[in-house]
CSV table of N, CA and C in Angstrom, one decimal:
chain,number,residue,atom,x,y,z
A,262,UNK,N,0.8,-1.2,0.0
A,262,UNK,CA,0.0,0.0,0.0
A,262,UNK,C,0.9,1.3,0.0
A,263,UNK,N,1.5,1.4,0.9
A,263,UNK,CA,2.8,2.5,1.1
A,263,UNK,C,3.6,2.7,-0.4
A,264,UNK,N,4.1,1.6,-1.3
A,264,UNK,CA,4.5,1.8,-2.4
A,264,UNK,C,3.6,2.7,-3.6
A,265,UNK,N,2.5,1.9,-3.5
A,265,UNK,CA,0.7,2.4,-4.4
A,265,UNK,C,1.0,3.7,-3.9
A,266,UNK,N,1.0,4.3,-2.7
A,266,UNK,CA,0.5,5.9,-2.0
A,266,UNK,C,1.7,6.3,-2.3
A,267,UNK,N,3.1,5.7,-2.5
A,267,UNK,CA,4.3,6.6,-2.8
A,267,UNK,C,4.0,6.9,-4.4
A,268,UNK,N,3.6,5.8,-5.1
A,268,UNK,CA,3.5,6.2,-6.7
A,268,UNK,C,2.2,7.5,-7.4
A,269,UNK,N,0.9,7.0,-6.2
A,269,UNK,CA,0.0,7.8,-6.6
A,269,UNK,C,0.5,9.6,-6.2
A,270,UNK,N,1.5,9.7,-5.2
A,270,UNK,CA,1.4,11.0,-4.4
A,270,UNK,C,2.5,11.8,-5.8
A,271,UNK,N,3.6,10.7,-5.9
A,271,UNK,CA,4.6,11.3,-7.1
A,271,UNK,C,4.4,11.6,-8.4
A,272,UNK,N,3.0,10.6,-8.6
A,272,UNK,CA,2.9,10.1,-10.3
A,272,UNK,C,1.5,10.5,-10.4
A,273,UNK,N,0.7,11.0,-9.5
A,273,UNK,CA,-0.7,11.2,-9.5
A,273,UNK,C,-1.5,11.6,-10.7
A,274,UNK,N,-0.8,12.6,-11.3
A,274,UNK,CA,-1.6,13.3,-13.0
A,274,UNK,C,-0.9,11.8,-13.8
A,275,UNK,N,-0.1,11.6,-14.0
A,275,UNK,CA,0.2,10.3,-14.9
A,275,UNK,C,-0.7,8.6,-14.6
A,276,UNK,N,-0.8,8.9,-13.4
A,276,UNK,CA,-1.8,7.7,-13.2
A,276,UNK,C,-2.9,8.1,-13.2
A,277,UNK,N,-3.5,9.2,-13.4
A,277,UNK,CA,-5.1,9.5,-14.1
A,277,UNK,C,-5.2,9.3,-15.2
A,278,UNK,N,-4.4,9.9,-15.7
A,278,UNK,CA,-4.4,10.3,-17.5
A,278,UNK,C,-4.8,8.6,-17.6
A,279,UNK,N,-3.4,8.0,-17.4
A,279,UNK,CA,-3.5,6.3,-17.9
A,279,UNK,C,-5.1,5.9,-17.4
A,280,UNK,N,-5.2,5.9,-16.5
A,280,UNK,CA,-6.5,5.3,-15.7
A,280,UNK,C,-7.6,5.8,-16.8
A,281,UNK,N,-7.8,7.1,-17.1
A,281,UNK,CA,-9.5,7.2,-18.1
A,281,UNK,C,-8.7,6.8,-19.2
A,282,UNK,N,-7.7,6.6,-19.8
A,282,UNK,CA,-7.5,6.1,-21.0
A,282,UNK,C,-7.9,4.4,-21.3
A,283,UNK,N,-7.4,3.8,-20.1
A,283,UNK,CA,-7.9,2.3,-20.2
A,283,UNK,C,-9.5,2.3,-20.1
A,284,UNK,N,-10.1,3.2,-19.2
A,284,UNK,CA,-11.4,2.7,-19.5
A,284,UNK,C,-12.1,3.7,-20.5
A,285,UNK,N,-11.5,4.3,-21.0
A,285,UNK,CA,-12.2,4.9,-22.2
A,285,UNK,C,-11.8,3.8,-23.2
A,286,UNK,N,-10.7,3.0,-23.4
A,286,UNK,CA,-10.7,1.8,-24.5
A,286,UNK,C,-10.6,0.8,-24.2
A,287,UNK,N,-11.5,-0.3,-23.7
A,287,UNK,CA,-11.6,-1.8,-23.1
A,287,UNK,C,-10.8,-2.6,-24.3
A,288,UNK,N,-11.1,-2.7,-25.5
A,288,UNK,CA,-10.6,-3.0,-26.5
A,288,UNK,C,-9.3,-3.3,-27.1
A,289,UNK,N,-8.6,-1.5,-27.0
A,289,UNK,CA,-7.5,-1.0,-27.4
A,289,UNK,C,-6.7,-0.4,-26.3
A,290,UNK,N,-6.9,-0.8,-25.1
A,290,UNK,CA,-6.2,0.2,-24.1
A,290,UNK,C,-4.6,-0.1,-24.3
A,291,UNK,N,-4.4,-1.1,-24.9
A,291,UNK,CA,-2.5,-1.6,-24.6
A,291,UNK,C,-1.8,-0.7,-26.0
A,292,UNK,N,-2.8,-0.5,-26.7
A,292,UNK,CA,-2.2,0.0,-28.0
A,292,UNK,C,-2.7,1.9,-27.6
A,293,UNK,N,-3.9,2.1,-27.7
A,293,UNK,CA,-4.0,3.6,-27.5
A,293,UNK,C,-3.3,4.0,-26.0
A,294,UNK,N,-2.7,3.2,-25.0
A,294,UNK,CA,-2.3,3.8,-24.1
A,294,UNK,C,-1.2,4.0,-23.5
A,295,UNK,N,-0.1,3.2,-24.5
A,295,UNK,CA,1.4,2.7,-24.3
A,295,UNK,C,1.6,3.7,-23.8
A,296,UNK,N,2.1,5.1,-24.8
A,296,UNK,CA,2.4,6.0,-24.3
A,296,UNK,C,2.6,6.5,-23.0
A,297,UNK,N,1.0,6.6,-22.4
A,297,UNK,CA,0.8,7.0,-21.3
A,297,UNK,C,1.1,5.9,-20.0
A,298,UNK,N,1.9,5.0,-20.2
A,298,UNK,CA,2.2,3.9,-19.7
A,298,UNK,C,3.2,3.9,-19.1
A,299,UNK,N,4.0,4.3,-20.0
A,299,UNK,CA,5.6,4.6,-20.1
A,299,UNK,C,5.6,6.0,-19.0
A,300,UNK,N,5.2,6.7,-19.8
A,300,UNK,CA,4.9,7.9,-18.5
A,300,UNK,C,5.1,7.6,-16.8
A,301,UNK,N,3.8,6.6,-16.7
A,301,UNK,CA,3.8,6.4,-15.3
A,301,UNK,C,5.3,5.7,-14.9
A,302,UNK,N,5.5,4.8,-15.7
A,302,UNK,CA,6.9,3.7,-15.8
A,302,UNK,C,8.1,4.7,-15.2
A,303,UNK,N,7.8,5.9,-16.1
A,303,UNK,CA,9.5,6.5,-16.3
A,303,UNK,C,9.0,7.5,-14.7
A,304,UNK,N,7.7,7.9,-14.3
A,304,UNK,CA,7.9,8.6,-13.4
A,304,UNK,C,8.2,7.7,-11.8
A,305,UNK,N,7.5,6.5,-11.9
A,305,UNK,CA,7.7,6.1,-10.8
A,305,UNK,C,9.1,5.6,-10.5
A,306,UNK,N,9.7,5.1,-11.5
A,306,UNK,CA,11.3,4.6,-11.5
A,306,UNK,C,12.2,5.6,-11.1
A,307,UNK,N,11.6,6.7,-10.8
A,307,UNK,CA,12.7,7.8,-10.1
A,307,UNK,C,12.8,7.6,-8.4
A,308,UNK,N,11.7,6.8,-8.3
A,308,UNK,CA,11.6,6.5,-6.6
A,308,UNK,C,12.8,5.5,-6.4
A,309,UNK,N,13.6,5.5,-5.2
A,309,UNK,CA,14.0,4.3,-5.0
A,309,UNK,C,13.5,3.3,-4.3
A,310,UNK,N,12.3,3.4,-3.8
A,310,UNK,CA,11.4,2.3,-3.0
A,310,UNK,C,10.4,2.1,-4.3
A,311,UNK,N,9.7,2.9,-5.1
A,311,UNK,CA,9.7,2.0,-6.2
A,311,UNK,C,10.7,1.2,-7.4
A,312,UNK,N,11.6,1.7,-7.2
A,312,UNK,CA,12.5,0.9,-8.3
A,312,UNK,C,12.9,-0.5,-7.3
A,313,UNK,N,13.0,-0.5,-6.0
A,313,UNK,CA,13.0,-2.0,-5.4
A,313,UNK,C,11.6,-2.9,-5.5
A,314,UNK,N,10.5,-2.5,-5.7
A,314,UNK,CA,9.9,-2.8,-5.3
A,314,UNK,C,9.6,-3.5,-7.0
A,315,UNK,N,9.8,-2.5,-7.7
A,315,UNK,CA,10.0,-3.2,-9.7
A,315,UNK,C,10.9,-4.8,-9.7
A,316,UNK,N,12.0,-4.5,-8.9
A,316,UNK,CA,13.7,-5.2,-8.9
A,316,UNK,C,12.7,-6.5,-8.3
A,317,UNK,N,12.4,-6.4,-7.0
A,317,UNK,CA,12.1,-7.7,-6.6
A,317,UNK,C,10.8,-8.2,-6.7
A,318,UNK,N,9.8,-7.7,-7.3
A,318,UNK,CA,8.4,-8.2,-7.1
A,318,UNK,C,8.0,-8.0,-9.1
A,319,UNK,N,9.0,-8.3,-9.8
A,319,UNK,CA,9.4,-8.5,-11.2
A,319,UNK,C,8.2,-9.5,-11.8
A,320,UNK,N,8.4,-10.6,-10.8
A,320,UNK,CA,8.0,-11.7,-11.4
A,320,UNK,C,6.5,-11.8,-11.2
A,321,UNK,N,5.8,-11.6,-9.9
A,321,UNK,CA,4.1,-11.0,-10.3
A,321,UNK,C,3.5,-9.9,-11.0
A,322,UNK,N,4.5,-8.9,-11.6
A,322,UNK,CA,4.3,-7.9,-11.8
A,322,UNK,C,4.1,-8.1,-13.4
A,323,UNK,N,5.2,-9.2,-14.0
A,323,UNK,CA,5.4,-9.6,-15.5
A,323,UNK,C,4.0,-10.8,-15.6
A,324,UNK,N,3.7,-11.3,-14.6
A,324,UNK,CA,2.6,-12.1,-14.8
A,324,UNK,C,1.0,-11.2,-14.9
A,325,UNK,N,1.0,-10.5,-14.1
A,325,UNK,CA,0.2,-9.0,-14.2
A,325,UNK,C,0.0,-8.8,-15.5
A,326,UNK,N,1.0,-8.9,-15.8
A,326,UNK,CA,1.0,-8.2,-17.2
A,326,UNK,C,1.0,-8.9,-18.1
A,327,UNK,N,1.6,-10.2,-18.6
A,327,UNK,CA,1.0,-11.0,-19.6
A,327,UNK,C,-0.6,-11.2,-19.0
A,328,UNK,N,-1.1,-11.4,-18.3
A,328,UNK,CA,-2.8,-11.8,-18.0
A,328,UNK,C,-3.8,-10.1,-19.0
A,329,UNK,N,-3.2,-9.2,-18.5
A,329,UNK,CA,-3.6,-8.3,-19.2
A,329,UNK,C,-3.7,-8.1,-20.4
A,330,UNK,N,-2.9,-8.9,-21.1
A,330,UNK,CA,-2.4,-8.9,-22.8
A,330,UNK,C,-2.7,-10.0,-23.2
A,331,UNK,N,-2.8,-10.7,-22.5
A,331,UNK,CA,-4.0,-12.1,-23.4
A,331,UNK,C,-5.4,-11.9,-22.7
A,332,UNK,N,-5.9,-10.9,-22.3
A,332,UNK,CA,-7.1,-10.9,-22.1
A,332,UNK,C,-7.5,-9.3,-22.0
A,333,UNK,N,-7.4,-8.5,-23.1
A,333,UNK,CA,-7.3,-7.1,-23.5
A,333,UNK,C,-9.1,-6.8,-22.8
A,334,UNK,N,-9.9,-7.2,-23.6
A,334,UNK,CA,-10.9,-6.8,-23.1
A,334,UNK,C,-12.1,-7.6,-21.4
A,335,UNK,N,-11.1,-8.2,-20.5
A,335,UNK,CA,-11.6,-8.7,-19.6
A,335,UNK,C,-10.1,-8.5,-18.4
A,336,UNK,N,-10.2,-7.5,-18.4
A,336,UNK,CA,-8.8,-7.3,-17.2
A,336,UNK,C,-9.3,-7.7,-15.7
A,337,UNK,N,-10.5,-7.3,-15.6
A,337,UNK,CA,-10.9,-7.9,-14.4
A,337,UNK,C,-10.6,-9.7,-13.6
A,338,UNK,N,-10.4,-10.0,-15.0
A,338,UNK,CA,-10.2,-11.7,-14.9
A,338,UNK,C,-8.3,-11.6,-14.2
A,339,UNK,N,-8.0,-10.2,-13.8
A,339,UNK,CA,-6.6,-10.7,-13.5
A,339,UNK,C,-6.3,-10.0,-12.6
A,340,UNK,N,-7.4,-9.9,-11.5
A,340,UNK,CA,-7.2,-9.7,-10.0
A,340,UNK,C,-6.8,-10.6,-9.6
A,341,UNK,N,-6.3,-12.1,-9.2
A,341,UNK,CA,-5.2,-12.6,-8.9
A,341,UNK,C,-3.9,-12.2,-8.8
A,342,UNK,N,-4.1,-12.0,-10.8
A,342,UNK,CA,-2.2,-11.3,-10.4
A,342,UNK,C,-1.8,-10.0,-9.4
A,343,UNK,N,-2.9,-9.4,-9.9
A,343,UNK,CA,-2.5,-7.9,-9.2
A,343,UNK,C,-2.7,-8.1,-7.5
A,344,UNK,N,-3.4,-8.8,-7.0
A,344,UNK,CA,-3.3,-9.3,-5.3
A,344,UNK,C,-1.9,-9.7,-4.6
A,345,UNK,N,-1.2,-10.7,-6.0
A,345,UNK,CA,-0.4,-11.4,-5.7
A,345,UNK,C,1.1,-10.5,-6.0
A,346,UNK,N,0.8,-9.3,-6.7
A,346,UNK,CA,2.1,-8.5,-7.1
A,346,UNK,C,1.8,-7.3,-5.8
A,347,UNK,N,0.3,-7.2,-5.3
A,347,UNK,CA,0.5,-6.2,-4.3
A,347,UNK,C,1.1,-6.5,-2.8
A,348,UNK,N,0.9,-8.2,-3.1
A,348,UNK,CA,1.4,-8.7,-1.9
A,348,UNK,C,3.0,-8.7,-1.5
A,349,UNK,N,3.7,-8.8,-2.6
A,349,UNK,CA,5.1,-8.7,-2.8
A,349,UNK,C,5.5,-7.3,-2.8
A,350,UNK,N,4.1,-6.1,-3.0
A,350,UNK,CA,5.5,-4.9,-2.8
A,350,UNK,C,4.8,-4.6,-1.4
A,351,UNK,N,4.0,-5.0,-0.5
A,351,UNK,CA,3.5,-4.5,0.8
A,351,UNK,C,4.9,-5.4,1.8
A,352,UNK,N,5.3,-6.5,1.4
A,352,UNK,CA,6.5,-7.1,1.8
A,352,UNK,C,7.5,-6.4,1.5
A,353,UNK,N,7.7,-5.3,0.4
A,353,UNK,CA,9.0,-4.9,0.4
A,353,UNK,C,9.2,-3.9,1.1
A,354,UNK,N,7.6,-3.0,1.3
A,354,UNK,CA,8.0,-1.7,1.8
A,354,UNK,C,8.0,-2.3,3.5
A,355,UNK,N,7.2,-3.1,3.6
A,355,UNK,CA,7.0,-3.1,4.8
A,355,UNK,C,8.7,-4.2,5.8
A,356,UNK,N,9.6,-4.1,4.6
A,356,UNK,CA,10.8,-4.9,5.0
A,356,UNK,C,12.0,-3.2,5.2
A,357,UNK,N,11.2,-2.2,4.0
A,357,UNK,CA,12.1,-0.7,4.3
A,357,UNK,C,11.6,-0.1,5.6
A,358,UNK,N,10.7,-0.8,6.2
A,358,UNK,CA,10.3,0.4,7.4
A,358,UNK,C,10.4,-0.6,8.6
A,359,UNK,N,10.5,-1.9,8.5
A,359,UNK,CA,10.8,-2.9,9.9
A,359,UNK,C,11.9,-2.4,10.9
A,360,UNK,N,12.3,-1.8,10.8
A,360,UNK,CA,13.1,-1.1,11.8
A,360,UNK,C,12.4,0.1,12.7
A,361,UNK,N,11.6,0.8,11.8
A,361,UNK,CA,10.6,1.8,12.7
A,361,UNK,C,9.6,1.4,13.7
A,362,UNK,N,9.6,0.7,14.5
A,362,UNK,CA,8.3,0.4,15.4
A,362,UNK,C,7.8,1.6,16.1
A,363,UNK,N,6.9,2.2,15.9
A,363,UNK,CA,6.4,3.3,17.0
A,363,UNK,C,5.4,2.0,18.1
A,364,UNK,N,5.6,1.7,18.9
A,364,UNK,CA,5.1,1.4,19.7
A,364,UNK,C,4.3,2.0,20.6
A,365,UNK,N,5.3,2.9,21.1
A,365,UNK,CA,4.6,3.8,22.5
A,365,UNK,C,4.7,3.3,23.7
A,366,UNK,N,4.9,3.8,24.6
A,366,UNK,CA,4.7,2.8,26.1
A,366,UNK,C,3.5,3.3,26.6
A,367,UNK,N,2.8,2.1,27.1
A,367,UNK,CA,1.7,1.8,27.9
A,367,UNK,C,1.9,2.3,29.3
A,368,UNK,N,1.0,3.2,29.6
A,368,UNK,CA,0.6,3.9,30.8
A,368,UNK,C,1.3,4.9,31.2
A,369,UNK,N,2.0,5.8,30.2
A,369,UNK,CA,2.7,6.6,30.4
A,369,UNK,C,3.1,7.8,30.8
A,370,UNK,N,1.7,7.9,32.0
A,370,UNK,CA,1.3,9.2,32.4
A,370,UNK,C,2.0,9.7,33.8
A,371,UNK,N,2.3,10.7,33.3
A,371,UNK,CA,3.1,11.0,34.8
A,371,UNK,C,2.5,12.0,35.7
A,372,UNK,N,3.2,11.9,36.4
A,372,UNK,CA,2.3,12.4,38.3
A,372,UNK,C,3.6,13.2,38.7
A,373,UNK,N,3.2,14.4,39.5
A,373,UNK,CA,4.2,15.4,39.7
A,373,UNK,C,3.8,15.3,41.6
């Protein structure tokens, strides 16, 4: 999630644009939308918690993506992959911030 909210907050106008262009073309969105594809591609790769998160979660991300391209007009049929590619970057960010615990201590109120 933290990866998604780092790409949406960086990449935000480039992931609209893409976003009404796929559903403006169920059909043709891989061909009318490359362009705007690449966009989001080149913007989020300036992150370095996205570009790890590209490096190691490659391999749901490429299956993501073939499901999409053999099934142009039924992308819905490839929420698996996308569960399975969001599961791998919530593991990665959540492996960049394992060292932050805000815990807090319990009962911490003091008396004068």
């Amino acid at each position: 999630r933290e990866a998604l909210a780092v790409t949406a907050r960086l990449c935000g106008p480039e992931l609209e644009r893409y976003g009404r262009c796929v559903a403006a073309s169920p059909g043709s969105w891989h061909r009318d939308c490359h362009q705007l594809s690449l966009s989001v591609t080149e913007c989020a790769s300036n992150h370095p918690l996205v570009r790890r998160i590209r490096r190691d979660c490659s391999d749901s991300f490429g299956a993501f993506e073939r499901c999409l391209r053999e099934r142009p007009r039924s992308a819905a049929e490839c929420g698996p992959h996308v569960n399975r590619f969001l599961l791998c970057a919530q593991s990665v960010t959540h492996g960049d911030t394992h060292g932050d615990t805000h815990g807090g201590t319990q009962g911490g109120t003091h008396r004068d």
